[in-house]
């Protein structure tokens, strides 16, 4: 966040344990993302990995992550993007094409470790990509 701000980018971070001068102190699952608020949301692997874990466990927390995922999408301004790694194909495939466009960006070869492939085998679906989910500008 500091580096982005030093470059003149208006950036807001969110972390449970970050210093307050770096990010808002909070949790993905309880943060009020709002509506039409953010131009871009970048999520490192923690959110996606927790979502995948809960999805595979088929527990009630999977619904909590799905609700937060959709809240993040609704919080994007038209033309805004939610960008994350690893991908979440089990939810991306259900996004309405009239509202969202999901682009899969292949990961660099150096990132495709045996651990990544093992996770894909365990999950039973492709994960090794960055997802760019864009909220489309609806034309009337």
mmCIF file of N, CA and C in Angstrom:
data_model
loop_
_atom_site.group_PDB
_atom_site.id
_atom_site.type_symbol
_atom_site.label_atom_id
_atom_site.label_comp_id
_atom_site.label_asym_id
_atom_site.label_seq_id
_atom_site.Cartn_x
_atom_site.Cartn_y
_atom_site.Cartn_z
ATOM 1 N N UNK A 1 0.822 -1.181 0.000
ATOM 2 C CA UNK A 1 0.000 0.000 0.000
ATOM 3 C C UNK A 1 0.871 1.252 0.000
ATOM 4 N N UNK A 2 1.914 1.211 0.807
ATOM 5 C CA UNK A 2 2.796 2.384 0.867
ATOM 6 C C UNK A 2 3.417 2.665 -0.501
ATOM 7 N N UNK A 3 3.864 1.618 -1.183
ATOM 8 C CA UNK A 3 4.497 1.797 -2.492
ATOM 9 C C UNK A 3 3.500 2.350 -3.507
ATOM 10 N N UNK A 4 2.276 1.837 -3.509
ATOM 11 C CA UNK A 4 1.262 2.353 -4.423
ATOM 12 C C UNK A 4 0.964 3.812 -4.131
ATOM 13 N N UNK A 5 0.797 4.125 -2.884
ATOM 14 C CA UNK A 5 0.497 5.511 -2.508
ATOM 15 C C UNK A 5 1.650 6.430 -2.883
ATOM 16 N N UNK A 6 2.888 5.957 -2.718
ATOM 17 C CA UNK A 6 4.059 6.762 -3.082
ATOM 18 C C UNK A 6 4.078 7.068 -4.578
ATOM 19 N N UNK A 7 3.449 6.206 -5.368
ATOM 20 C CA UNK A 7 3.348 6.419 -6.820
ATOM 21 C C UNK A 7 2.123 7.240 -7.202
ATOM 22 N N UNK A 8 1.364 7.698 -6.201
ATOM 23 C CA UNK A 8 0.199 8.521 -6.467
ATOM 24 C C UNK A 8 -1.090 7.749 -6.689
ATOM 25 N N UNK A 9 -1.066 6.444 -6.425
ATOM 26 C CA UNK A 9 -2.254 5.621 -6.589
ATOM 27 C C UNK A 9 -3.080 5.695 -5.306
ATOM 28 N N UNK A 10 -4.354 5.978 -5.453
ATOM 29 C CA UNK A 10 -5.259 5.969 -4.296
ATOM 30 C C UNK A 10 -5.524 4.506 -3.960
ATOM 31 N N UNK A 11 -4.896 4.004 -2.920
ATOM 32 C CA UNK A 11 -4.984 2.588 -2.575
ATOM 33 C C UNK A 11 -5.416 2.422 -1.128
ATOM 34 N N UNK A 12 -6.313 1.461 -0.913
ATOM 35 C CA UNK A 12 -6.785 1.123 0.420
ATOM 36 C C UNK A 12 -6.544 -0.357 0.622
ATOM 37 N N UNK A 13 -5.896 -0.721 1.703
ATOM 38 C CA UNK A 13 -5.665 -2.117 2.014
ATOM 39 C C UNK A 13 -6.629 -2.589 3.087
ATOM 40 N N UNK A 14 -6.767 -3.894 3.194
ATOM 41 C CA UNK A 14 -7.593 -4.511 4.227
ATOM 42 C C UNK A 14 -6.857 -5.730 4.742
ATOM 43 N N UNK A 15 -6.613 -5.759 6.045
ATOM 44 C CA UNK A 15 -5.905 -6.886 6.638
ATOM 45 C C UNK A 15 -6.246 -6.944 8.121
ATOM 46 N N UNK A 16 -6.312 -8.149 8.655
ATOM 47 C CA UNK A 16 -6.637 -8.285 10.084
ATOM 48 C C UNK A 16 -5.523 -7.796 10.991
ATOM 49 N N UNK A 17 -4.287 -7.806 10.482
ATOM 50 C CA UNK A 17 -3.154 -7.505 11.362
ATOM 51 C C UNK A 17 -2.225 -6.420 10.838
ATOM 52 N N UNK A 18 -2.602 -5.704 9.801
ATOM 53 C CA UNK A 18 -1.734 -4.676 9.236
ATOM 54 C C UNK A 18 -1.706 -3.444 10.125
ATOM 55 N N UNK A 19 -0.580 -2.727 10.111
ATOM 56 C CA UNK A 19 -0.547 -1.433 10.807
ATOM 57 C C UNK A 19 -1.593 -0.505 10.191
ATOM 58 N N UNK A 20 -2.200 0.322 11.010
ATOM 59 C CA UNK A 20 -3.292 1.181 10.540
ATOM 60 C C UNK A 20 -2.862 2.178 9.476
ATOM 61 N N UNK A 21 -1.560 2.520 9.401
ATOM 62 C CA UNK A 21 -1.111 3.431 8.344
ATOM 63 C C UNK A 21 -0.962 2.710 7.005
ATOM 64 N N UNK A 22 -1.064 1.395 7.016
ATOM 65 C CA UNK A 22 -0.932 0.610 5.794
ATOM 66 C C UNK A 22 -2.302 0.191 5.258
ATOM 67 N N UNK A 23 -3.166 -0.244 6.142
ATOM 68 C CA UNK A 23 -4.442 -0.804 5.697
ATOM 69 C C UNK A 23 -5.517 -0.611 6.754
ATOM 70 N N UNK A 24 -6.748 -0.769 6.306
ATOM 71 C CA UNK A 24 -7.849 -0.830 7.253
ATOM 72 C C UNK A 24 -7.731 -2.162 7.988
ATOM 73 N N UNK A 25 -7.929 -2.151 9.264
ATOM 74 C CA UNK A 25 -7.866 -3.387 10.037
ATOM 75 C C UNK A 25 -9.252 -4.011 9.996
ATOM 76 N N UNK A 26 -9.329 -5.174 9.385
ATOM 77 C CA UNK A 26 -10.614 -5.834 9.250
ATOM 78 C C UNK A 26 -10.469 -7.193 8.608
ATOM 79 N N UNK A 27 -11.594 -7.816 8.392
ATOM 80 C CA UNK A 27 -11.663 -9.178 7.887
ATOM 81 C C UNK A 27 -12.519 -9.205 6.629
ATOM 82 N N UNK A 28 -12.107 -9.987 5.647
ATOM 83 C CA UNK A 28 -12.868 -10.119 4.407
ATOM 84 C C UNK A 28 -14.329 -10.459 4.681
ATOM 85 N N UNK A 29 -14.557 -11.337 5.650
ATOM 86 C CA UNK A 29 -15.906 -11.856 5.872
ATOM 87 C C UNK A 29 -16.856 -10.858 6.530
ATOM 88 N N UNK A 30 -16.317 -9.790 7.112
ATOM 89 C CA UNK A 30 -17.183 -8.828 7.799
ATOM 90 C C UNK A 30 -17.051 -7.405 7.272
ATOM 91 N N UNK A 31 -16.160 -7.165 6.342
ATOM 92 C CA UNK A 31 -15.931 -5.813 5.832
ATOM 93 C C UNK A 31 -17.129 -5.337 5.011
ATOM 94 N N UNK A 32 -17.588 -4.098 5.226
ATOM 95 C CA UNK A 32 -18.694 -3.553 4.424
ATOM 96 C C UNK A 32 -18.161 -3.008 3.091
ATOM 97 N N UNK A 33 -18.167 -3.819 2.064
ATOM 98 C CA UNK A 33 -17.589 -3.431 0.779
ATOM 99 C C UNK A 33 -18.361 -2.310 0.098
ATOM 100 N N UNK A 34 -19.661 -2.219 0.352
ATOM 101 C CA UNK A 34 -20.454 -1.159 -0.255
ATOM 102 C C UNK A 34 -20.917 -1.506 -1.652
ATOM 103 N N UNK A 35 -21.422 -0.507 -2.344
ATOM 104 C CA UNK A 35 -21.977 -0.681 -3.693
ATOM 105 C C UNK A 35 -21.320 0.349 -4.615
ATOM 106 N N UNK A 36 -20.863 -0.101 -5.781
ATOM 107 C CA UNK A 36 -20.281 0.809 -6.792
ATOM 108 C C UNK A 36 -19.177 1.679 -6.182
ATOM 109 N N UNK A 37 -18.316 1.101 -5.391
ATOM 110 C CA UNK A 37 -17.333 1.868 -4.611
ATOM 111 C C UNK A 37 -15.897 1.758 -5.118
ATOM 112 N N UNK A 38 -15.479 0.584 -5.554
ATOM 113 C CA UNK A 38 -14.070 0.327 -5.841
ATOM 114 C C UNK A 38 -13.814 0.183 -7.338
ATOM 115 N N UNK A 39 -12.672 0.704 -7.780
ATOM 116 C CA UNK A 39 -12.253 0.534 -9.170
ATOM 117 C C UNK A 39 -11.618 -0.819 -9.394
ATOM 118 N N UNK A 40 -10.817 -1.257 -8.438
ATOM 119 C CA UNK A 40 -10.137 -2.545 -8.526
ATOM 120 C C UNK A 40 -9.992 -3.116 -7.130
ATOM 121 N N UNK A 41 -10.230 -4.398 -7.016
ATOM 122 C CA UNK A 41 -9.945 -5.129 -5.779
ATOM 123 C C UNK A 41 -8.958 -6.218 -6.154
ATOM 124 N N UNK A 42 -7.826 -6.247 -5.466
ATOM 125 C CA UNK A 42 -6.813 -7.270 -5.691
ATOM 126 C C UNK A 42 -6.747 -8.129 -4.433
ATOM 127 N N UNK A 43 -6.910 -9.413 -4.618
ATOM 128 C CA UNK A 43 -6.862 -10.336 -3.490
ATOM 129 C C UNK A 43 -5.702 -11.290 -3.681
ATOM 130 N N UNK A 44 -4.863 -11.363 -2.680
ATOM 131 C CA UNK A 44 -3.809 -12.374 -2.759
ATOM 132 C C UNK A 44 -4.442 -13.731 -2.501
ATOM 133 N N UNK A 45 -3.659 -14.753 -2.473
ATOM 134 C CA UNK A 45 -4.175 -16.121 -2.452
ATOM 135 C C UNK A 45 -4.994 -16.501 -1.225
ATOM 136 N N UNK A 46 -4.913 -15.769 -0.138
ATOM 137 C CA UNK A 46 -5.594 -16.186 1.086
ATOM 138 C C UNK A 46 -7.094 -16.329 0.889
ATOM 139 N N UNK A 47 -7.762 -15.346 0.311
ATOM 140 C CA UNK A 47 -9.210 -15.439 0.150
ATOM 141 C C UNK A 47 -9.580 -16.631 -0.720
ATOM 142 N N UNK A 48 -8.928 -16.754 -1.881
ATOM 143 C CA UNK A 48 -9.242 -17.853 -2.799
ATOM 144 C C UNK A 48 -8.989 -19.214 -2.163
ATOM 145 N N UNK A 49 -7.847 -19.363 -1.501
ATOM 146 C CA UNK A 49 -7.532 -20.664 -0.897
ATOM 147 C C UNK A 49 -8.522 -21.026 0.199
ATOM 148 N N UNK A 50 -8.912 -20.060 1.012
ATOM 149 C CA UNK A 50 -9.917 -20.337 2.046
ATOM 150 C C UNK A 50 -11.268 -20.679 1.413
ATOM 151 N N UNK A 51 -11.622 -19.974 0.356
ATOM 152 C CA UNK A 51 -12.885 -20.245 -0.333
ATOM 153 C C UNK A 51 -12.862 -21.665 -0.906
ATOM 154 N N UNK A 52 -11.765 -22.038 -1.560
ATOM 155 C CA UNK A 52 -11.636 -23.389 -2.125
ATOM 156 C C UNK A 52 -11.750 -24.433 -1.017
ATOM 157 N N UNK A 53 -11.042 -24.223 0.078
ATOM 158 C CA UNK A 53 -11.087 -25.168 1.200
ATOM 159 C C UNK A 53 -12.522 -25.347 1.691
ATOM 160 N N UNK A 54 -13.228 -24.247 1.886
ATOM 161 C CA UNK A 54 -14.602 -24.329 2.386
ATOM 162 C C UNK A 54 -15.533 -24.965 1.346
ATOM 163 N N UNK A 55 -15.304 -24.666 0.083
ATOM 164 C CA UNK A 55 -16.104 -25.266 -0.987
ATOM 165 C C UNK A 55 -15.946 -26.780 -0.995
ATOM 166 N N UNK A 56 -14.699 -27.244 -0.905
ATOM 167 C CA UNK A 56 -14.445 -28.686 -0.921
ATOM 168 C C UNK A 56 -14.973 -29.373 0.338
ATOM 169 N N UNK A 57 -14.953 -28.670 1.468
ATOM 170 C CA UNK A 57 -15.465 -29.233 2.724
ATOM 171 C C UNK A 57 -16.990 -29.248 2.750
ATOM 172 N N UNK A 58 -17.628 -28.498 1.868
ATOM 173 C CA UNK A 58 -19.080 -28.394 1.756
ATOM 174 C C UNK A 58 -19.745 -28.023 3.078
ATOM 175 N N UNK A 59 -19.064 -27.148 3.810
ATOM 176 C CA UNK A 59 -19.613 -26.684 5.077
ATOM 177 C C UNK A 59 -20.308 -25.352 4.933
ATOM 178 N N UNK A 60 -20.913 -24.880 6.006
ATOM 179 C CA UNK A 60 -21.652 -23.615 5.959
ATOM 180 C C UNK A 60 -20.771 -22.409 5.656
ATOM 181 N N UNK A 61 -19.483 -22.497 5.968
ATOM 182 C CA UNK A 61 -18.588 -21.374 5.676
ATOM 183 C C UNK A 61 -18.444 -21.131 4.177
ATOM 184 N N UNK A 62 -18.678 -22.152 3.360
ATOM 185 C CA UNK A 62 -18.597 -21.971 1.907
ATOM 186 C C UNK A 62 -19.604 -20.906 1.462
ATOM 187 N N UNK A 63 -20.775 -20.896 2.074
ATOM 188 C CA UNK A 63 -21.788 -19.894 1.727
ATOM 189 C C UNK A 63 -21.342 -18.502 2.168
ATOM 190 N N UNK A 64 -20.658 -18.419 3.300
ATOM 191 C CA UNK A 64 -20.140 -17.126 3.764
ATOM 192 C C UNK A 64 -19.141 -16.575 2.757
ATOM 193 N N UNK A 65 -18.250 -17.427 2.246
ATOM 194 C CA UNK A 65 -17.279 -16.971 1.252
ATOM 195 C C UNK A 65 -17.973 -16.598 -0.058
ATOM 196 N N UNK A 66 -18.984 -17.350 -0.451
ATOM 197 C CA UNK A 66 -19.723 -17.014 -1.671
ATOM 198 C C UNK A 66 -20.413 -15.659 -1.524
ATOM 199 N N UNK A 67 -20.988 -15.401 -0.365
ATOM 200 C CA UNK A 67 -21.648 -14.103 -0.133
ATOM 201 C C UNK A 67 -20.635 -12.963 -0.210
ATOM 202 N N UNK A 68 -19.465 -13.150 0.377
ATOM 203 C CA UNK A 68 -18.434 -12.108 0.347
ATOM 204 C C UNK A 68 -17.933 -11.903 -1.081
ATOM 205 N N UNK A 69 -17.730 -12.991 -1.808
ATOM 206 C CA UNK A 69 -17.294 -12.893 -3.202
ATOM 207 C C UNK A 69 -18.278 -12.033 -3.998
ATOM 208 N N UNK A 70 -19.563 -12.310 -3.855
ATOM 209 C CA UNK A 70 -20.574 -11.536 -4.578
ATOM 210 C C UNK A 70 -20.638 -10.100 -4.062
ATOM 211 N N UNK A 71 -20.426 -9.894 -2.766
ATOM 212 C CA UNK A 71 -20.391 -8.526 -2.224
ATOM 213 C C UNK A 71 -19.232 -7.750 -2.836
ATOM 214 N N UNK A 72 -18.079 -8.408 -3.009
ATOM 215 C CA UNK A 72 -16.941 -7.739 -3.650
ATOM 216 C C UNK A 72 -17.299 -7.341 -5.077
ATOM 217 N N UNK A 73 -17.949 -8.244 -5.809
ATOM 218 C CA UNK A 73 -18.321 -7.926 -7.192
ATOM 219 C C UNK A 73 -19.311 -6.764 -7.242
ATOM 220 N N UNK A 74 -20.298 -6.758 -6.362
ATOM 221 C CA UNK A 74 -21.269 -5.663 -6.338
ATOM 222 C C UNK A 74 -20.623 -4.336 -5.939
ATOM 223 N N UNK A 75 -19.519 -4.417 -5.189
ATOM 224 C CA UNK A 75 -18.866 -3.193 -4.733
ATOM 225 C C UNK A 75 -18.019 -2.532 -5.822
ATOM 226 N N UNK A 76 -17.812 -3.232 -6.930
ATOM 227 C CA UNK A 76 -17.040 -2.664 -8.031
ATOM 228 C C UNK A 76 -17.845 -1.603 -8.770
ATOM 229 N N UNK A 77 -17.155 -0.553 -9.155
ATOM 230 C CA UNK A 77 -17.764 0.418 -10.060
ATOM 231 C C UNK A 77 -17.906 -0.245 -11.424
ATOM 232 N N UNK A 78 -18.842 0.180 -12.261
ATOM 233 C CA UNK A 78 -18.892 -0.359 -13.622
ATOM 234 C C UNK A 78 -17.524 -0.189 -14.297
ATOM 235 N N UNK A 79 -17.036 -1.257 -14.873
ATOM 236 C CA UNK A 79 -15.702 -1.268 -15.477
ATOM 237 C C UNK A 79 -14.622 -1.691 -14.496
ATOM 238 N N UNK A 80 -14.963 -1.840 -13.221
ATOM 239 C CA UNK A 80 -14.003 -2.258 -12.202
ATOM 240 C C UNK A 80 -13.721 -3.744 -12.268
ATOM 241 N N UNK A 81 -12.633 -4.154 -11.597
ATOM 242 C CA UNK A 81 -12.210 -5.554 -11.641
ATOM 243 C C UNK A 81 -11.899 -6.100 -10.261
ATOM 244 N N UNK A 82 -12.222 -7.364 -10.087
ATOM 245 C CA UNK A 82 -11.765 -8.160 -8.959
ATOM 246 C C UNK A 82 -10.710 -9.096 -9.528
ATOM 247 N N UNK A 83 -9.489 -9.020 -8.993
ATOM 248 C CA UNK A 83 -8.368 -9.801 -9.509
ATOM 249 C C UNK A 83 -7.845 -10.672 -8.381
ATOM 250 N N UNK A 84 -7.709 -11.982 -8.641
ATOM 251 C CA UNK A 84 -7.260 -12.901 -7.587
ATOM 252 C C UNK A 84 -6.601 -14.139 -8.177
ATOM 253 N N UNK A 85 -5.847 -14.811 -7.319
ATOM 254 C CA UNK A 85 -5.173 -16.074 -7.622
ATOM 255 C C UNK A 85 -5.265 -16.921 -6.362
ATOM 256 N N UNK A 86 -5.539 -18.187 -6.428
ATOM 257 C CA UNK A 86 -5.875 -18.988 -7.597
ATOM 258 C C UNK A 86 -7.308 -18.747 -8.032
ATOM 259 N N UNK A 87 -7.618 -19.288 -9.200
ATOM 260 C CA UNK A 87 -8.957 -19.133 -9.747
ATOM 261 C C UNK A 87 -10.006 -19.895 -8.945
ATOM 262 N N UNK A 88 -11.236 -19.520 -9.170
ATOM 263 C CA UNK A 88 -12.392 -20.130 -8.485
ATOM 264 C C UNK A 88 -13.421 -20.564 -9.532
ATOM 265 N N UNK A 89 -13.089 -21.582 -10.328
ATOM 266 C CA UNK A 89 -13.966 -21.944 -11.446
ATOM 267 C C UNK A 89 -15.368 -22.367 -11.020
ATOM 268 N N UNK A 90 -15.521 -22.892 -9.825
ATOM 269 C CA UNK A 90 -16.832 -23.350 -9.367
ATOM 270 C C UNK A 90 -17.804 -22.201 -9.137
ATOM 271 N N UNK A 91 -17.317 -20.984 -8.975
ATOM 272 C CA UNK A 91 -18.205 -19.835 -8.831
ATOM 273 C C UNK A 91 -18.160 -18.945 -10.085
ATOM 274 N N UNK A 92 -16.995 -18.857 -10.717
ATOM 275 C CA UNK A 92 -16.864 -18.029 -11.923
ATOM 276 C C UNK A 92 -17.815 -18.492 -13.025
ATOM 277 N N UNK A 93 -18.010 -19.805 -13.119
ATOM 278 C CA UNK A 93 -18.866 -20.352 -14.180
ATOM 279 C C UNK A 93 -20.331 -19.977 -13.980
ATOM 280 N N UNK A 94 -20.699 -19.522 -12.792
ATOM 281 C CA UNK A 94 -22.091 -19.173 -12.514
ATOM 282 C C UNK A 94 -22.365 -17.672 -12.599
ATOM 283 N N UNK A 95 -21.350 -16.872 -12.879
ATOM 284 C CA UNK A 95 -21.553 -15.425 -12.957
ATOM 285 C C UNK A 95 -22.368 -15.070 -14.195
ATOM 286 N N UNK A 96 -23.350 -14.181 -14.057
ATOM 287 C CA UNK A 96 -24.141 -13.796 -15.228
ATOM 288 C C UNK A 96 -23.284 -13.043 -16.254
ATOM 289 N N UNK A 97 -23.243 -13.566 -17.458
ATOM 290 C CA UNK A 97 -22.408 -12.988 -18.522
ATOM 291 C C UNK A 97 -22.857 -11.588 -18.907
ATOM 292 N N UNK A 98 -24.075 -11.234 -18.597
ATOM 293 C CA UNK A 98 -24.554 -9.891 -18.926
ATOM 294 C C UNK A 98 -24.008 -8.850 -17.947
ATOM 295 N N UNK A 99 -23.458 -9.293 -16.821
ATOM 296 C CA UNK A 99 -22.987 -8.380 -15.785
ATOM 297 C C UNK A 99 -21.485 -8.468 -15.553
ATOM 298 N N UNK A 100 -20.900 -9.660 -15.734
ATOM 299 C CA UNK A 100 -19.484 -9.877 -15.420
ATOM 300 C C UNK A 100 -18.794 -10.641 -16.537
ATOM 301 N N UNK A 101 -17.534 -10.276 -16.763
ATOM 302 C CA UNK A 101 -16.693 -11.016 -17.704
ATOM 303 C C UNK A 101 -15.477 -11.516 -16.924
ATOM 304 N N UNK A 102 -15.257 -12.818 -16.965
ATOM 305 C CA UNK A 102 -14.116 -13.404 -16.269
ATOM 306 C C UNK A 102 -13.059 -13.805 -17.288
ATOM 307 N N UNK A 103 -11.877 -13.272 -17.117
ATOM 308 C CA UNK A 103 -10.747 -13.609 -17.970
ATOM 309 C C UNK A 103 -9.747 -14.398 -17.146
ATOM 310 N N UNK A 104 -9.330 -15.547 -17.670
ATOM 311 C CA UNK A 104 -8.321 -16.372 -17.006
ATOM 312 C C UNK A 104 -6.956 -16.010 -17.584
ATOM 313 N N UNK A 105 -6.046 -15.640 -16.702
ATOM 314 C CA UNK A 105 -4.699 -15.267 -17.115
ATOM 315 C C UNK A 105 -3.749 -16.363 -16.644
ATOM 316 N N UNK A 106 -3.074 -17.049 -17.575
ATOM 317 C CA UNK A 106 -2.179 -18.135 -17.168
ATOM 318 C C UNK A 106 -1.071 -17.634 -16.245
ATOM 319 N N UNK A 107 -0.701 -18.474 -15.306
ATOM 320 C CA UNK A 107 0.401 -18.133 -14.413
ATOM 321 C C UNK A 107 1.724 -18.391 -15.118
ATOM 322 N N UNK A 108 2.752 -17.648 -14.749
ATOM 323 C CA UNK A 108 4.083 -17.919 -15.316
ATOM 324 C C UNK A 108 4.517 -19.343 -14.973
ATOM 325 N N UNK A 109 5.245 -19.949 -15.869
ATOM 326 C CA UNK A 109 5.706 -21.334 -15.700
ATOM 327 C C UNK A 109 6.400 -21.550 -14.358
ATOM 328 N N UNK A 110 7.158 -20.563 -13.898
ATOM 329 C CA UNK A 110 7.901 -20.700 -12.639
ATOM 330 C C UNK A 110 6.976 -20.868 -11.437
ATOM 331 N N UNK A 111 5.730 -20.437 -11.574
ATOM 332 C CA UNK A 111 4.782 -20.556 -10.464
ATOM 333 C C UNK A 111 4.044 -21.892 -10.460
ATOM 334 N N UNK A 112 4.159 -22.642 -11.536
ATOM 335 C CA UNK A 112 3.437 -23.908 -11.650
ATOM 336 C C UNK A 112 4.235 -25.029 -10.991
ATOM 337 N N UNK A 113 4.290 -24.988 -9.698
ATOM 338 C CA UNK A 113 5.053 -25.957 -8.915
ATOM 339 C C UNK A 113 4.258 -27.243 -8.732
ATOM 340 N N UNK A 114 4.931 -28.264 -8.232
ATOM 341 C CA UNK A 114 4.257 -29.532 -7.941
ATOM 342 C C UNK A 114 3.164 -29.322 -6.900
ATOM 343 N N UNK A 115 3.376 -28.411 -5.962
ATOM 344 C CA UNK A 115 2.350 -28.136 -4.944
ATOM 345 C C UNK A 115 1.079 -27.599 -5.593
ATOM 346 N N UNK A 116 1.223 -26.761 -6.605
ATOM 347 C CA UNK A 116 0.058 -26.227 -7.315
ATOM 348 C C UNK A 116 -0.672 -27.361 -8.029
ATOM 349 N N UNK A 117 0.073 -28.214 -8.708
ATOM 350 C CA UNK A 117 -0.549 -29.332 -9.424
ATOM 351 C C UNK A 117 -1.201 -30.316 -8.447
ATOM 352 N N UNK A 118 -0.588 -30.528 -7.301
ATOM 353 C CA UNK A 118 -1.171 -31.411 -6.289
ATOM 354 C C UNK A 118 -2.492 -30.839 -5.777
ATOM 355 N N UNK A 119 -2.541 -29.533 -5.582
ATOM 356 C CA UNK A 119 -3.782 -28.894 -5.138
ATOM 357 C C UNK A 119 -4.869 -29.045 -6.203
ATOM 358 N N UNK A 120 -4.499 -28.878 -7.462
ATOM 359 C CA UNK A 120 -5.470 -29.060 -8.540
ATOM 360 C C UNK A 120 -6.003 -30.491 -8.573
ATOM 361 N N UNK A 121 -5.106 -31.465 -8.414
ATOM 362 C CA UNK A 121 -5.547 -32.864 -8.410
ATOM 363 C C UNK A 121 -6.492 -33.119 -7.240
ATOM 364 N N UNK A 122 -6.158 -32.594 -6.077
ATOM 365 C CA UNK A 122 -7.001 -32.796 -4.897
ATOM 366 C C UNK A 122 -8.360 -32.121 -5.066
ATOM 367 N N UNK A 123 -8.366 -30.932 -5.667
ATOM 368 C CA UNK A 123 -9.611 -30.191 -5.846
ATOM 369 C C UNK A 123 -10.457 -30.775 -6.977
ATOM 370 N N UNK A 124 -9.782 -31.307 -7.990
ATOM 371 C CA UNK A 124 -10.507 -31.849 -9.132
ATOM 372 C C UNK A 124 -10.851 -30.820 -10.191
ATOM 373 N N UNK A 125 -10.236 -29.641 -10.112
ATOM 374 C CA UNK A 125 -10.467 -28.627 -11.139
ATOM 375 C C UNK A 125 -9.245 -27.730 -11.250
ATOM 376 N N UNK A 126 -9.181 -26.995 -12.376
ATOM 377 C CA UNK A 126 -8.066 -26.089 -12.652
ATOM 378 C C UNK A 126 -8.089 -24.901 -11.691
ATOM 379 N N UNK A 127 -6.931 -24.588 -11.142
ATOM 380 C CA UNK A 127 -6.782 -23.455 -10.233
ATOM 381 C C UNK A 127 -5.651 -22.525 -10.628
ATOM 382 N N UNK A 128 -4.750 -23.001 -11.445
ATOM 383 C CA UNK A 128 -3.495 -22.302 -11.703
ATOM 384 C C UNK A 128 -3.644 -21.191 -12.734
ATOM 385 N N UNK A 129 -4.440 -20.202 -12.372
ATOM 386 C CA UNK A 129 -4.581 -19.015 -13.209
ATOM 387 C C UNK A 129 -4.990 -17.850 -12.326
ATOM 388 N N UNK A 130 -4.731 -16.668 -12.832
ATOM 389 C CA UNK A 130 -5.237 -15.462 -12.177
ATOM 390 C C UNK A 130 -6.561 -15.130 -12.837
ATOM 391 N N UNK A 131 -7.535 -14.808 -12.030
ATOM 392 C CA UNK A 131 -8.851 -14.439 -12.560
ATOM 393 C C UNK A 131 -8.999 -12.924 -12.518
ATOM 394 N N UNK A 132 -9.471 -12.371 -13.606
ATOM 395 C CA UNK A 132 -9.830 -10.953 -13.691
ATOM 396 C C UNK A 132 -11.325 -10.926 -13.970
ATOM 397 N N UNK A 133 -12.100 -10.589 -12.960
ATOM 398 C CA UNK A 133 -13.553 -10.514 -13.141
ATOM 399 C C UNK A 133 -13.921 -9.046 -13.255
ATOM 400 N N UNK A 134 -14.405 -8.666 -14.410
ATOM 401 C CA UNK A 134 -14.756 -7.280 -14.683
ATOM 402 C C UNK A 134 -16.268 -7.094 -14.581
ATOM 403 N N UNK A 135 -16.655 -6.060 -13.851
ATOM 404 C CA UNK A 135 -18.072 -5.689 -13.833
ATOM 405 C C UNK A 135 -18.332 -4.873 -15.084
ATOM 406 N N UNK A 136 -19.206 -5.352 -15.920
ATOM 407 C CA UNK A 136 -19.460 -4.709 -17.196
ATOM 408 C C UNK A 136 -20.259 -3.433 -17.029
ATOM 409 N N UNK A 137 -20.008 -2.511 -17.925
ATOM 410 C CA UNK A 137 -20.785 -1.276 -17.966
ATOM 411 C C UNK A 137 -22.043 -1.614 -18.746
ATOM 412 N N UNK A 138 -23.174 -1.548 -18.076
ATOM 413 C CA UNK A 138 -24.434 -1.880 -18.719
ATOM 414 C C UNK A 138 -24.903 -0.717 -19.578
ATOM 415 N N UNK A 139 -25.211 -1.010 -20.819
ATOM 416 C CA UNK A 139 -25.674 0.014 -21.742
ATOM 417 C C UNK A 139 -27.201 -0.070 -21.834
ATOM 418 N N UNK A 140 -27.824 1.093 -21.860
ATOM 419 C CA UNK A 140 -29.295 1.093 -21.966
ATOM 420 C C UNK A 140 -29.746 1.299 -23.380
#
